[in-house]
Every structure is written in C-alpha cells, then in structure tokens.
Coordinates of C-alpha atoms and ligand atoms in Angstrom, one line a residue:
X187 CA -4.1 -39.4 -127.5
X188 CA -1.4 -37.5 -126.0
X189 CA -2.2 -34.5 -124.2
X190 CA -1.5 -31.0 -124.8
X191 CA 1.7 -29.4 -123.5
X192 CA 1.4 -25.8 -121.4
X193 CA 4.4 -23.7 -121.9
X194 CA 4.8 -19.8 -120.9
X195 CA 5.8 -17.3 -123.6
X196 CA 7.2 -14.1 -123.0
X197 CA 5.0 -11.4 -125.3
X198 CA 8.1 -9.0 -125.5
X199 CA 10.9 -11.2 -126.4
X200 CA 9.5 -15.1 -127.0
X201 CA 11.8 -16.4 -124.4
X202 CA 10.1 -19.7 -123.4
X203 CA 9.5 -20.7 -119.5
X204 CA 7.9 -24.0 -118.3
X205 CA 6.5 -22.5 -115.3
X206 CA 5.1 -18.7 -115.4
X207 CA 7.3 -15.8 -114.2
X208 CA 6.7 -12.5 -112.8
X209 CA 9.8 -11.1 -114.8
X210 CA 11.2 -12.3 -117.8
X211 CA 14.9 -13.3 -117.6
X212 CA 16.0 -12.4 -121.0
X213 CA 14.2 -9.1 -121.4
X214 CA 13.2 -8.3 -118.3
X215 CA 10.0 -7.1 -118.6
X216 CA 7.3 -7.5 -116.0
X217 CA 3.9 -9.8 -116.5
X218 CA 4.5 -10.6 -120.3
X219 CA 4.4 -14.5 -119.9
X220 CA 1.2 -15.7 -121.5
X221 CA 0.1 -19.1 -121.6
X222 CA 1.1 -21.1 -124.8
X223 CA -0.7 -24.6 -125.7
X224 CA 1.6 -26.7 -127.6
X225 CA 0.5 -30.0 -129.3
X226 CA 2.5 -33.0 -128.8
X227 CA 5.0 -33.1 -131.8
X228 CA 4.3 -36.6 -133.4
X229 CA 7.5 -38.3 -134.1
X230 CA 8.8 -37.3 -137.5
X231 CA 8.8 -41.0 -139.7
X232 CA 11.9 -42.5 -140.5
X233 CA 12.3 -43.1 -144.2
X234 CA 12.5 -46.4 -145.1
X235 CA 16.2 -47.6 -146.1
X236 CA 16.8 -46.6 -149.8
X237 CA 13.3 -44.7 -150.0
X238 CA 13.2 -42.0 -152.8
X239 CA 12.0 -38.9 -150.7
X240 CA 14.6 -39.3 -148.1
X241 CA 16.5 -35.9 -147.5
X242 CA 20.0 -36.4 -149.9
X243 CA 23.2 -35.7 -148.9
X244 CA 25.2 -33.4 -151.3
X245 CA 28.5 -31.6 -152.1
X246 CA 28.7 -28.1 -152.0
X247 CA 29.6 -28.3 -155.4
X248 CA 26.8 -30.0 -156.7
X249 CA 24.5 -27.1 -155.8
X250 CA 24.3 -24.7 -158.7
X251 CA 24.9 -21.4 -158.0
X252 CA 22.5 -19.6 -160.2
X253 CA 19.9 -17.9 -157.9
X254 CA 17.0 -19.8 -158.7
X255 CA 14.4 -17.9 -156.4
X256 CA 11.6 -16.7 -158.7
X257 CA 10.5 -12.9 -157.6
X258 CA 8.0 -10.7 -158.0
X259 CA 7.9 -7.3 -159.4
X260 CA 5.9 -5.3 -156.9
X261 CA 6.0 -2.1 -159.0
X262 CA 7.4 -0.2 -156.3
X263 CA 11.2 0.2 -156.7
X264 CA 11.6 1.1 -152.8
X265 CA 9.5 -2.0 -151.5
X266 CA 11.6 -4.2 -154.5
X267 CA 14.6 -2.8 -153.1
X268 CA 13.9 -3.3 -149.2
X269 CA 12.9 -6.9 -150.4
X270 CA 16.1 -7.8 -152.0
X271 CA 14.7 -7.3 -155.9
X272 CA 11.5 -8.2 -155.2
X273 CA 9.4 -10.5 -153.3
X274 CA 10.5 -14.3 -153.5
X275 CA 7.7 -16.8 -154.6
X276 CA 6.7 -18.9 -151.6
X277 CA 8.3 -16.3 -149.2
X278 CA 7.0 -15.1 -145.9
X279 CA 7.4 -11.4 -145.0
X280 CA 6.4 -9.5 -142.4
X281 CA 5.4 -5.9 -142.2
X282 CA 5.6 -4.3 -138.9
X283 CA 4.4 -0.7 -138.1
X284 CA 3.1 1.3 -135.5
X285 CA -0.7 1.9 -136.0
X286 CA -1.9 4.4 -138.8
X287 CA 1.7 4.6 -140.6
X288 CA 0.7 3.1 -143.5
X289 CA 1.2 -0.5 -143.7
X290 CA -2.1 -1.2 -145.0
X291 CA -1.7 1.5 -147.3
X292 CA 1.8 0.4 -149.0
X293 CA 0.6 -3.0 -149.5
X294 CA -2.9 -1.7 -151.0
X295 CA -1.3 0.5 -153.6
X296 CA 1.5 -2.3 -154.5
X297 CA -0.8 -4.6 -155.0
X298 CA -3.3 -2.4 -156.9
X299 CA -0.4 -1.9 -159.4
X300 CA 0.0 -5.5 -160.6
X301 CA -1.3 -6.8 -163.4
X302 CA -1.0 -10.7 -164.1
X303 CA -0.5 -12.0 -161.0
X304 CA -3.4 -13.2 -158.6
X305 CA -3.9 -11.4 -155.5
X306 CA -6.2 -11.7 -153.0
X307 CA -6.0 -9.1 -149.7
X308 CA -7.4 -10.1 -146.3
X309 CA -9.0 -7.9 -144.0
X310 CA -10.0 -8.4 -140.6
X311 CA -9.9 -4.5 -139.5
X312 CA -11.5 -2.3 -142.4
X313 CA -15.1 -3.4 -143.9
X314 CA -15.3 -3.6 -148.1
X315 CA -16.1 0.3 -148.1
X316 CA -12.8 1.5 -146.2
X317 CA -11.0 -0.8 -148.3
X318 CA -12.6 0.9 -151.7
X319 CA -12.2 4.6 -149.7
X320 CA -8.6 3.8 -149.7
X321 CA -8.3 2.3 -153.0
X322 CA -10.1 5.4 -154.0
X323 CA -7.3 7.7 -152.3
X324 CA -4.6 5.8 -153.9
X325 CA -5.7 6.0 -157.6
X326 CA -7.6 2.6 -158.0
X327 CA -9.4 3.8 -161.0
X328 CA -6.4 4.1 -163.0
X329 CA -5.3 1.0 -161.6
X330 CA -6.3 -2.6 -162.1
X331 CA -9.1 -4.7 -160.8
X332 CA -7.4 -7.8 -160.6
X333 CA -7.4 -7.9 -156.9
X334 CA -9.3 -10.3 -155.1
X335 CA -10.6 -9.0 -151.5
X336 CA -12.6 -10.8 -148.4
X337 CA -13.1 -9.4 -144.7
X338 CA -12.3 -12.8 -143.2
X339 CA -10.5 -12.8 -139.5
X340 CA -10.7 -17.2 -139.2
X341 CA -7.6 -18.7 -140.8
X342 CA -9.4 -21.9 -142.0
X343 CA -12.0 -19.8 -144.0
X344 CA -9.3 -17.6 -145.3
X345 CA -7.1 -20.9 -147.0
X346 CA -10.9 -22.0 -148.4
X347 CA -11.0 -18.9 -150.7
X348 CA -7.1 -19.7 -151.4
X349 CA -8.0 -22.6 -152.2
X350 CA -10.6 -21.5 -154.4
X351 CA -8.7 -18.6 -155.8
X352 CA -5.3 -19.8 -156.2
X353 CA -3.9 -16.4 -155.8
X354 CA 0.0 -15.4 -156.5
X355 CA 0.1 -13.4 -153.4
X356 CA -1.5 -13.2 -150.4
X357 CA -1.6 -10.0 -147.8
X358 CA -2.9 -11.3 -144.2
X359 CA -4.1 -7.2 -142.9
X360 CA -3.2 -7.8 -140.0
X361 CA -2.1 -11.2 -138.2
X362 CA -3.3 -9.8 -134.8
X363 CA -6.7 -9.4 -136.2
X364 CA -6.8 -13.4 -137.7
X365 CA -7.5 -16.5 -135.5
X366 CA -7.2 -20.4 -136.0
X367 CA -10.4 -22.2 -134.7
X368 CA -7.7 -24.9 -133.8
X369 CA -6.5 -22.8 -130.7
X370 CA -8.8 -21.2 -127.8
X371 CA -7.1 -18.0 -126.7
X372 CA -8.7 -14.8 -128.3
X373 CA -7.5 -13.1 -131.9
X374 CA -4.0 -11.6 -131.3
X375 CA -2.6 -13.7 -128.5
X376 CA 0.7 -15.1 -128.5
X377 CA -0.6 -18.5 -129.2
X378 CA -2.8 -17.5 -131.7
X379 CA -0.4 -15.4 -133.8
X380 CA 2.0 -18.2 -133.8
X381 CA -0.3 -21.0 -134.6
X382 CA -1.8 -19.1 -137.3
X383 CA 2.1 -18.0 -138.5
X384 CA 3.1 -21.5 -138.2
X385 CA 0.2 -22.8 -140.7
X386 CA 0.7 -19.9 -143.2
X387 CA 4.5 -20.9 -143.4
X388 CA 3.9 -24.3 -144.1
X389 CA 0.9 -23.2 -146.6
X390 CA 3.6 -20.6 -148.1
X391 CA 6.1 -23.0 -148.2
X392 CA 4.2 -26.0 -150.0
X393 CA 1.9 -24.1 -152.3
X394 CA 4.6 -21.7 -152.8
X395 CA 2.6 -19.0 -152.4
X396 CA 4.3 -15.3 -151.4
X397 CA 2.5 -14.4 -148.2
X398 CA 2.7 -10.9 -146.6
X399 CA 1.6 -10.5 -143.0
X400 CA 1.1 -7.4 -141.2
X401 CA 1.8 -7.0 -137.7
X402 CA 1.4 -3.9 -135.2
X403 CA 4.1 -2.7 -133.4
X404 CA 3.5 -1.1 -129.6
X405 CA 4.9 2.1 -128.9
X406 CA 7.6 0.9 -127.1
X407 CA 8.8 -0.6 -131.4
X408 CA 8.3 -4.1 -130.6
X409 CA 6.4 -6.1 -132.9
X410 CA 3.5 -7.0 -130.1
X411 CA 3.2 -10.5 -129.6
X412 CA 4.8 -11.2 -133.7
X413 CA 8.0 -10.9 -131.6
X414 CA 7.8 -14.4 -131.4
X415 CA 7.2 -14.9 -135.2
X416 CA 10.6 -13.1 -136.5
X417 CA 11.8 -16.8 -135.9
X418 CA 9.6 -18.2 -138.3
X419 CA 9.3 -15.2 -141.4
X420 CA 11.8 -15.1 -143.9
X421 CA 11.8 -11.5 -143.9
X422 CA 11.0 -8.9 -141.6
X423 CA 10.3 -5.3 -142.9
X424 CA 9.3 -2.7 -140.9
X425 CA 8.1 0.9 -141.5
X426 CA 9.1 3.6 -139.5
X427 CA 8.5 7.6 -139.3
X428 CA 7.7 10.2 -137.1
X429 CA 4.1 11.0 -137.0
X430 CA 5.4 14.6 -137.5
X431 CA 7.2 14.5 -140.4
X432 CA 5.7 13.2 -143.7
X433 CA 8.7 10.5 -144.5
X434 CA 8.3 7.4 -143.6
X435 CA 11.0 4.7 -144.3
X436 CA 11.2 1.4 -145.0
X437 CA 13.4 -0.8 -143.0
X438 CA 15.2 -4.3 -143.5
X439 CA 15.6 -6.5 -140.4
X440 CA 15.9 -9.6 -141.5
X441 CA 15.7 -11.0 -144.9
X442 CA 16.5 -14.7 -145.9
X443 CA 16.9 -13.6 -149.5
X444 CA 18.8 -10.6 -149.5
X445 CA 20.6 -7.8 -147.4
X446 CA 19.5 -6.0 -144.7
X447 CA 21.1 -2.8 -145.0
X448 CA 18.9 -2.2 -147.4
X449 CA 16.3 1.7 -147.1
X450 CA 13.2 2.2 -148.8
X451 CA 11.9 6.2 -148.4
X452 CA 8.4 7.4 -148.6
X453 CA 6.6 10.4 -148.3
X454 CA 2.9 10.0 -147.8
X455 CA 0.8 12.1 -149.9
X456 CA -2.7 12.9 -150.5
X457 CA -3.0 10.0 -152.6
X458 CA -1.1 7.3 -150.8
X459 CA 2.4 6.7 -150.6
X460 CA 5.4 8.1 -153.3
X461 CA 8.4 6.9 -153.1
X462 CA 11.6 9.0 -152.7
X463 CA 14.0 8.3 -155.0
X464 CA 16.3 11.4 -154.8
X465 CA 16.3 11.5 -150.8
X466 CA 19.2 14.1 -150.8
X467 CA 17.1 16.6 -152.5
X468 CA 14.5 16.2 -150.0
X469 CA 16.9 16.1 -146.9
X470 CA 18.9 19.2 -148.0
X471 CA 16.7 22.4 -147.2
X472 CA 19.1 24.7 -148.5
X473 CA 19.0 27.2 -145.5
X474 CA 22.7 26.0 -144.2
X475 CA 24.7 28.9 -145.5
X476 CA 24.7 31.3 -142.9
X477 CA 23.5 29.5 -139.7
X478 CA 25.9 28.0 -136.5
X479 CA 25.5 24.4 -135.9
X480 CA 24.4 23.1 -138.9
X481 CA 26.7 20.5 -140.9
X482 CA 26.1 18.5 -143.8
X483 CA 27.0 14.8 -144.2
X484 CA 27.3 12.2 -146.6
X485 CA 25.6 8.8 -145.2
X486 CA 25.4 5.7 -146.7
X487 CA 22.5 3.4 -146.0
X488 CA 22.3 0.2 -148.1
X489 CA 24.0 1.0 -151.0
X490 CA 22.4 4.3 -151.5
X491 CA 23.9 7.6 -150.4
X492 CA 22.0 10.7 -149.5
X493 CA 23.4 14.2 -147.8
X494 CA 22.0 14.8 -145.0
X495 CA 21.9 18.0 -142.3
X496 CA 23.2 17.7 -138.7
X497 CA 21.8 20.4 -136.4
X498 CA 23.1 20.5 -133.1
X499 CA 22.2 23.4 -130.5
X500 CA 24.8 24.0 -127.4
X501 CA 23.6 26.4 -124.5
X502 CA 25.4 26.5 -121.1
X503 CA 24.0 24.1 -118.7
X504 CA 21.1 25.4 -116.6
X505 CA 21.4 22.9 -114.1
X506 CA 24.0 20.9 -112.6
X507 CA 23.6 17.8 -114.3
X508 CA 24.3 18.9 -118.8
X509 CA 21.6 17.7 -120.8
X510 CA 22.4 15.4 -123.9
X511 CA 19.9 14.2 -126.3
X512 CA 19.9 13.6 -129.8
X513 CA 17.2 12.5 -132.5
X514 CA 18.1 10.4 -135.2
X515 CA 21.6 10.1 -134.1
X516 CA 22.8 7.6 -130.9
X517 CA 23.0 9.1 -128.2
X518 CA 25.8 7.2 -126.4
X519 CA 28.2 7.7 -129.7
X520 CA 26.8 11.5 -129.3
X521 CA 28.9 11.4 -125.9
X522 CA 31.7 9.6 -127.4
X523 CA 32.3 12.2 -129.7
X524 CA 31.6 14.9 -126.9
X525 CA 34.5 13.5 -125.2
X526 CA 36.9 13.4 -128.1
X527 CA 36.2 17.4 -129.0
X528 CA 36.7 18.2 -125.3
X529 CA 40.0 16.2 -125.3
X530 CA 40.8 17.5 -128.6
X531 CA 39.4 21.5 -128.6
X532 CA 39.0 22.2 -125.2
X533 CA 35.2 21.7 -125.5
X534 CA 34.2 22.3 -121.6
X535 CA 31.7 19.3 -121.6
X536 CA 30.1 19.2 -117.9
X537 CA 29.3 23.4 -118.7
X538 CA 27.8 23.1 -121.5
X539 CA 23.9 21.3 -122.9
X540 CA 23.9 19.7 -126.0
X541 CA 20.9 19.0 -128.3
X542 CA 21.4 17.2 -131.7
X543 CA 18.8 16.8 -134.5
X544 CA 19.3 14.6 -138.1
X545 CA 17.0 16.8 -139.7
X546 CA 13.7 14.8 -141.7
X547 CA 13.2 12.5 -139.4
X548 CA 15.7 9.9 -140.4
X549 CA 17.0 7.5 -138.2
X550 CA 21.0 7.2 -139.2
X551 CA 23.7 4.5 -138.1
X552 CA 26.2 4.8 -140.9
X553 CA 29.7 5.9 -138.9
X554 CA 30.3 8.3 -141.3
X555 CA 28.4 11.2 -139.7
X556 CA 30.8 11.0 -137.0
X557 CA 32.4 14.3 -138.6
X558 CA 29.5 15.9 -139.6
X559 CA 28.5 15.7 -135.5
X560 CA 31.3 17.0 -134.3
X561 CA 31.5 19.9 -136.5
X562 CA 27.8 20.6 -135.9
X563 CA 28.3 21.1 -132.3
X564 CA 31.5 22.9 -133.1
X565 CA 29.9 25.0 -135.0
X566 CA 27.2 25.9 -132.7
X567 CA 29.5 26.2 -129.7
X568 CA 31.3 28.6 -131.1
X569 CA 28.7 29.9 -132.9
X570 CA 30.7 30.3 -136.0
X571 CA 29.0 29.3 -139.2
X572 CA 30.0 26.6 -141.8
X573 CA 30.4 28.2 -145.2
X574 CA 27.6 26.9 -147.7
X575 CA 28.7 24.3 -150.6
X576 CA 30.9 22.0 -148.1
X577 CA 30.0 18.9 -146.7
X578 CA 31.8 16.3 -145.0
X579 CA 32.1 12.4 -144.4
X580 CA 34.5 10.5 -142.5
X581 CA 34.4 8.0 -139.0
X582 CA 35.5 9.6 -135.8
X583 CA 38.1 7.4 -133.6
X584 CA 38.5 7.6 -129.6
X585 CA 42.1 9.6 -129.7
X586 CA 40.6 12.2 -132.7
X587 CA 41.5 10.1 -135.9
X588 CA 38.9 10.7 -139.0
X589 CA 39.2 6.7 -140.3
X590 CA 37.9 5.7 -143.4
X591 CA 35.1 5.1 -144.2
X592 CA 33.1 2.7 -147.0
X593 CA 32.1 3.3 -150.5
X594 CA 33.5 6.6 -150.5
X595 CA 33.4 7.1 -154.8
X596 CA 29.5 7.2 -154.5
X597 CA 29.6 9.9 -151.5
X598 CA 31.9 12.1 -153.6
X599 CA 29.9 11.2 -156.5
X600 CA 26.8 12.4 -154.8
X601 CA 27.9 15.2 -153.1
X602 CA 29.0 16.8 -156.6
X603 CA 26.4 16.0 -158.4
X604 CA 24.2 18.0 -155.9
X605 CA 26.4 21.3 -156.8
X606 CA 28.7 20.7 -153.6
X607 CA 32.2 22.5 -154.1
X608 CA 34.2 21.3 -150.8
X609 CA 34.3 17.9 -149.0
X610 CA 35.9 16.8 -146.3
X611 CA 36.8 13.4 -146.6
X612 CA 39.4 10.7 -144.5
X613 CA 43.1 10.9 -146.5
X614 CA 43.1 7.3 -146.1
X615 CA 40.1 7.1 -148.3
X616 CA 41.9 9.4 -151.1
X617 CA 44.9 7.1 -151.1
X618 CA 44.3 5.4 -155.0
X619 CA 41.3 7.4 -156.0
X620 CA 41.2 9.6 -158.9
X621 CA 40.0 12.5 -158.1
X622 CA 40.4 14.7 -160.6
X623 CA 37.1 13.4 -162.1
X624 CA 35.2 14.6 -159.2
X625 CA 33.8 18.4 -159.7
X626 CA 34.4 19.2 -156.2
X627 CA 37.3 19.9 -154.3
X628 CA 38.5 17.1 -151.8
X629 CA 40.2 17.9 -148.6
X630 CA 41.7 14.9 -147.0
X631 CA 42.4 14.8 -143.2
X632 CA 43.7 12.8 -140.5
X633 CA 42.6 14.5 -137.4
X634 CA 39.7 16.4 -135.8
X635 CA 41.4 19.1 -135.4
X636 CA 42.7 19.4 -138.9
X637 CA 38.9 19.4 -140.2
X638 CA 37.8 22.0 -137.7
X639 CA 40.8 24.0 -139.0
X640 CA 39.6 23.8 -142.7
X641 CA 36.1 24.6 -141.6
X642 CA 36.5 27.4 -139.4
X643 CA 40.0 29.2 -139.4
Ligands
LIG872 P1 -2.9 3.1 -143.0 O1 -2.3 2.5 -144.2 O2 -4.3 2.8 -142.7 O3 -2.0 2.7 -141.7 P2 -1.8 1.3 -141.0 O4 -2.3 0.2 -141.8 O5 -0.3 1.2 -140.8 O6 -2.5 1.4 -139.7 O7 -2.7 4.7 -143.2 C1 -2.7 5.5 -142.1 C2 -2.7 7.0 -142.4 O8 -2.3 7.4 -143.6 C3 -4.0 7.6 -142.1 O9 -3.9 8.4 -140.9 C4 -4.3 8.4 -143.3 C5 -3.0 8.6 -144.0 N1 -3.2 8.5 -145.5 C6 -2.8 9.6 -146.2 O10 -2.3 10.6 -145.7 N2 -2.9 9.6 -147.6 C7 -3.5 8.5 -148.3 O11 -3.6 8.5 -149.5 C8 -3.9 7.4 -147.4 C9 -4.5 6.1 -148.1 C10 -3.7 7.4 -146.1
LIG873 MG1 -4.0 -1.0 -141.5

C-alpha cells in the first residue's frame, strides 16, 4: 500500500509547504504550519470507451437556463436573503463567528421554525440540557418538535444517525469540536477540520443533503484553522457585531449560488435573535438636528438601502504626530478624503485629530458615504451644525468631484419615505430621473465645495 504523504499547512491562510516553515510566505504569520497527513490519491479510472457514466461534453446551449437548484425556506427572511433565497439542497455553508455571537443560536431558532423538513442538529459543545435552555430562550414551545438532536463529536457516528434519520438538513455545531477516527491529530486541527469537511462535502454532495457547519473565528476575524475549508464550502456566511452593541449582521463572503453583497441584520434579544427589517429606523436616533459633526448618509449594501449617521469628532492635535481612526468606516479612504477637504477647504490636516464613528456598529463599504464623511468632519471642524431633515449620498473623487453613485432611485426612495426633506445627491445621478415623484427636495452637485456650500452657508 502506498504510504501516506506529510505536507505543512499554514492555520492562517492554507498556503501549503512541503517542508515546515518558521514564517508563512503568503501571509506571513509566524509558527502557523501544522503538519497535514495526506492519503495517496488513487488514480481516478478511466472510463471505458463509449461507457454511459463518462462525463459528456455539451454546448452551452444545451444547458437550460431555468435555475434548477431546489431551496429551502429557513423561515428567516435575513438568513434567506444572505443565502441567496434560501438554502440550496445538497449545499455546504459555513457559518463563522467569533465565540458567544450567536451562531449556535441563529441556526437553533431557524431550524426550530421548520415544519416538514427533517433536521437533525449536532452538538459537540453544549450537553442536551443547554441545548433545551436555549430552545427554551428562543420560544421552542410555540415552536415545533420536529428536530432531531445528538451530542456526537466522531464524524462516523454522526453519518450512522444520518443514515438512520435521513434528515433534510444537517447543522454540524461546531466543526472544530467534530473529529474523523480516520485521522490522528486532536479535534480542531487543521487536518482534522479538513478531513472531516472533505467527507461532509462528498456526503452533501451525493445524498444531497444541505449541510451547515459552524466554525469559530479568532479574534484576529480569521476563521481558525476553517481557513482552509473556504475552498471547499459553497458558501461562506459569517456573523459579525460588536460585543457592545446589540446588532449583529450577517455577512456574505462567498456564495456559489447567489451574491455576495448580500446583509442580513439582527438584533439579539431576550428571546434569541429578531431580525431587522427596517434597519434605517434603527440606525437613525433622531438626535442630529442640532449637533456639529454628525451627517447622515444613504448606503447601499446588497440591494437594500438604509440611512445611516456619520459622527466624526476633530480636536487640535495634542501631539506631533495627528491621530486618525475611524470605526465602521476605512480608515485609509478616511485619509483620502482628509486630503481632498484640505486641498479643497483649507482643512489644516497635520493640526488637527480626527475620530470617525458609523454609529450602531455597522461595518460600511458602499462609496457612497464618501459625502456624508466629509461633511461630518466639516461639520465638526467648524463646529457648525447640519440642519435636521437633510441627508446626503454621493462618491467622493481625488480632485473633489461627487461621482455617481449606484441605485440611486431606492436611496431617494428611502430617504423620503423616512420624512427626509433635503438630499444631496451627484447631478450626474439626476441626469434622466424624474424627480418630481420624490417628496423631498434634491440638490444635485458636482463638487465638494458646492455640497459644503448648500450645507453650511
Ligand atoms: P450563542 O448562540 O451560544 O453563540 P455562539 O454559538 O456564536 O458561540 O449565543 C451567545 C450569546 O447570546 C450568549 O452570551 C447569550 C446571548 N443570548 C441572548 O442574549 N438571548 C438569547 O435568547 C440567547 C439564546 C442567547
Ligand atoms: Mg455555539
């Protein structure tokens, strides 16, 4: 028999190494190769000439077009929506997560909330009585008993109750926690979350069998070790929040059947995780009117927009070196935009600190807020307030220019549906649109300048 092959795996990144390394060369991180057993691939079989299973050869065109993937409901319209419309029969989806931000908890209630398709839950971190505690929190009584659960951490024991149970869906809680007796490392190694990832793929894929694995994330938002399985998932979700604020969101990273621009907002709760369908509502505090350095914008993530509230804070600088930092928002097109104000409004950069917050937590990289930053920190540098009921949206360019920016009738749309009565918006996005159906005024501009004008005299 042949012998098994050693490679070295790096735990941040996956890149592969025949020899170990002190440093990894693609991510550059220090003592993360691990030692990775690989079987000897056996030589895939030829088919026989003129055998019916061999792989055919087609035209494009005789493919039909209909999407034929089957999905799931998961009576959650955020989780649907992150998945593309549901989850895909026979799909592989991992959910990633730092500890204790509610993976387990999202899937639990989800799953709690079908009714006619087979389930069965795997746990290899919470005994049966945290499992009912939680199903407790989230409203289980009201809910169905359909699901099927076992506290089971060996993959081979976990495909004999598949096998018995012949369940719709499957949620592996977590894949760091399950290990194949086929491999010797310890639970949560890189060889064992691959092996074990590799065999639920191929049992996904042939019994066509929706499979959600969880997977922690370190602190540095890595998926530890299950870096190595994005490769192999046909979706990667992951949840994200702030342990300070109460929203948690829901994030696309890869998904083989959909788009990945795609948000899901929650807001955890006494009893479990509610989605946010009306983020605006919950972004928009209402305390703008009055106050320097707060702007709101009009972001677009996915296909849904939501206003939003900038608040930026500029002291003089204490020290030599002026401090930048910015939550939410990138920092490095923070100083971008810091440049263009100075070269545009005298904005005396190396005097002056600047601190920027997207307020709720959110994590935003729609271009659009470009405006809305700049007239936050104009507005808090000059400490002249922006008057309540405006709110802005447009992309910021190197030499000052506000450019376009994308689906700009649902922005307007949501703007005035929120009671906005002013918006500043690119002209080039006005060019064509019919605006007098909009119950807000627009105010089209080219220039920085000319929005700073509008806003503040
Ligand atoms: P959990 O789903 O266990 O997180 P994960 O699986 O990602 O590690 O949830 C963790 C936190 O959520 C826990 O600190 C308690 C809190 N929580 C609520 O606030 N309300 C609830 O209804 C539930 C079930 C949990
Ligand atoms: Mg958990």
């Amino acid at each position: 028999m042949a012998k098994d092959r050693v490679v070295y795996v790096c735990e941040q990144c996956g890149q592969e190494s025949p020899k170990w390394v002190g440093k990894c060369p693609s991510c550059g991180e220090w003592n993360s190769f691990k030692e990775l057993r690989v079987a000897p691939s056996s030589p895939t079989p030829r088919p026989a000439h003129g055998e019916a299973d061999a792989a055919k050869v087609f035209k494009l065109s005789d493919v039909s077009s209909v999407q034929d993937e089957v999905r799931i409901d998961m009576k959650d319209s955020e989780l649907n929506r992150v998945l593309g419309g549901g989850m895909v029969v026979g799909s592989l989806v991992l959910l990633g997560g730092e500890p204790g931000i509610g993976k387990s908890t999202l899937l639990l209630q989800s799953v709690l909330r079908l009714s006619g398709v087979g389930v069965l839950y795997v746990s290899g971190e919470e005994s049966a009585s945290q499992l009912r505690m939680r199903a407790e929190r989230v409203g289980w009584h009201q809910l169905s008993d359909e699901v099927s659960f076992v506290c089971e951490t060996c993959l081979e024991r976990v495909f004999e109750h598949i096998d018995r149970l012949h369940p719709d869906i499957v949620v592996i809680d977590s894949i760091q926690t399950i290990y194949s007796e086929r491999v010797e490392s310890s639970a949560g190694s890189v060889s064992q979350v691959r092996e074990c990832a590799a065999s639920l793929l191929r049992f996904c894929k042939s019994a066509g069998v929706g499979v959600f694995m969880i997977g922690h994330i370190n602190k540095d938002g890595v998926l530890a070790g299950p870096k190595v399985l994005e490769h192999i998932v046909d979706a990667v979700i992951q949840f994200e929040g702030d342990g300070r604020y109460l929203y948690r969101v829901l994030r696309c990273i890869k998904n083989r059947f959909g788009s990945t621009s795609e948000l899901g907002i929650y807001e955890m709760a006494q009893d479990g995780l509610r989605g946010v369908s009306n983020p605006s509502e919950l972004l928009l505090n209402g305390v703008q009117g009055g106050l320097s350095g707060i702007a709101i914008s009009c972001a677009v993530e996915g296909i849904r927009p939501f206003l939003l509230e900038t608040q930026a804070l500029v002291s003089s600088a204490a020290y030599g070196t002026p401090q930048r930092s910015a939550t939410g928002f990138d920092s490095r097109r923070l100083n971008m935009l810091l440049a263009v104000l100075e070269k545009r409004v005298g904005f005396r950069l190396i005097q002056r600190d600047v601190f920027l917050n997207i307020a709720g937590g959110l994590r935003i990289t729609d271009l659009a807020m470009d405006l809305g930053v700049i007239a936050a920190v104009h507005s808090s540098n000059t400490d002249l307030p922006i008057e309540e009921g405006w709110c802005m949206a447009g992309e910021v360019g190197l030499s000052g220019e506000v450019r376009s920016v994308s689906r700009i009738e649902q922005r307007i749309s949501e703007a005035a549906r929120l009671g906005f009565k002013h918006m500043i918006v690119p002209r080039y996005n006005l060019k064509g649109l019919k605006t007098a159906k909009y119950d807000i005024e627009l105010h089209g501009v080219d220039k920085v300048e000319e929005a700073l004008r509008i806003l503040f005299g």
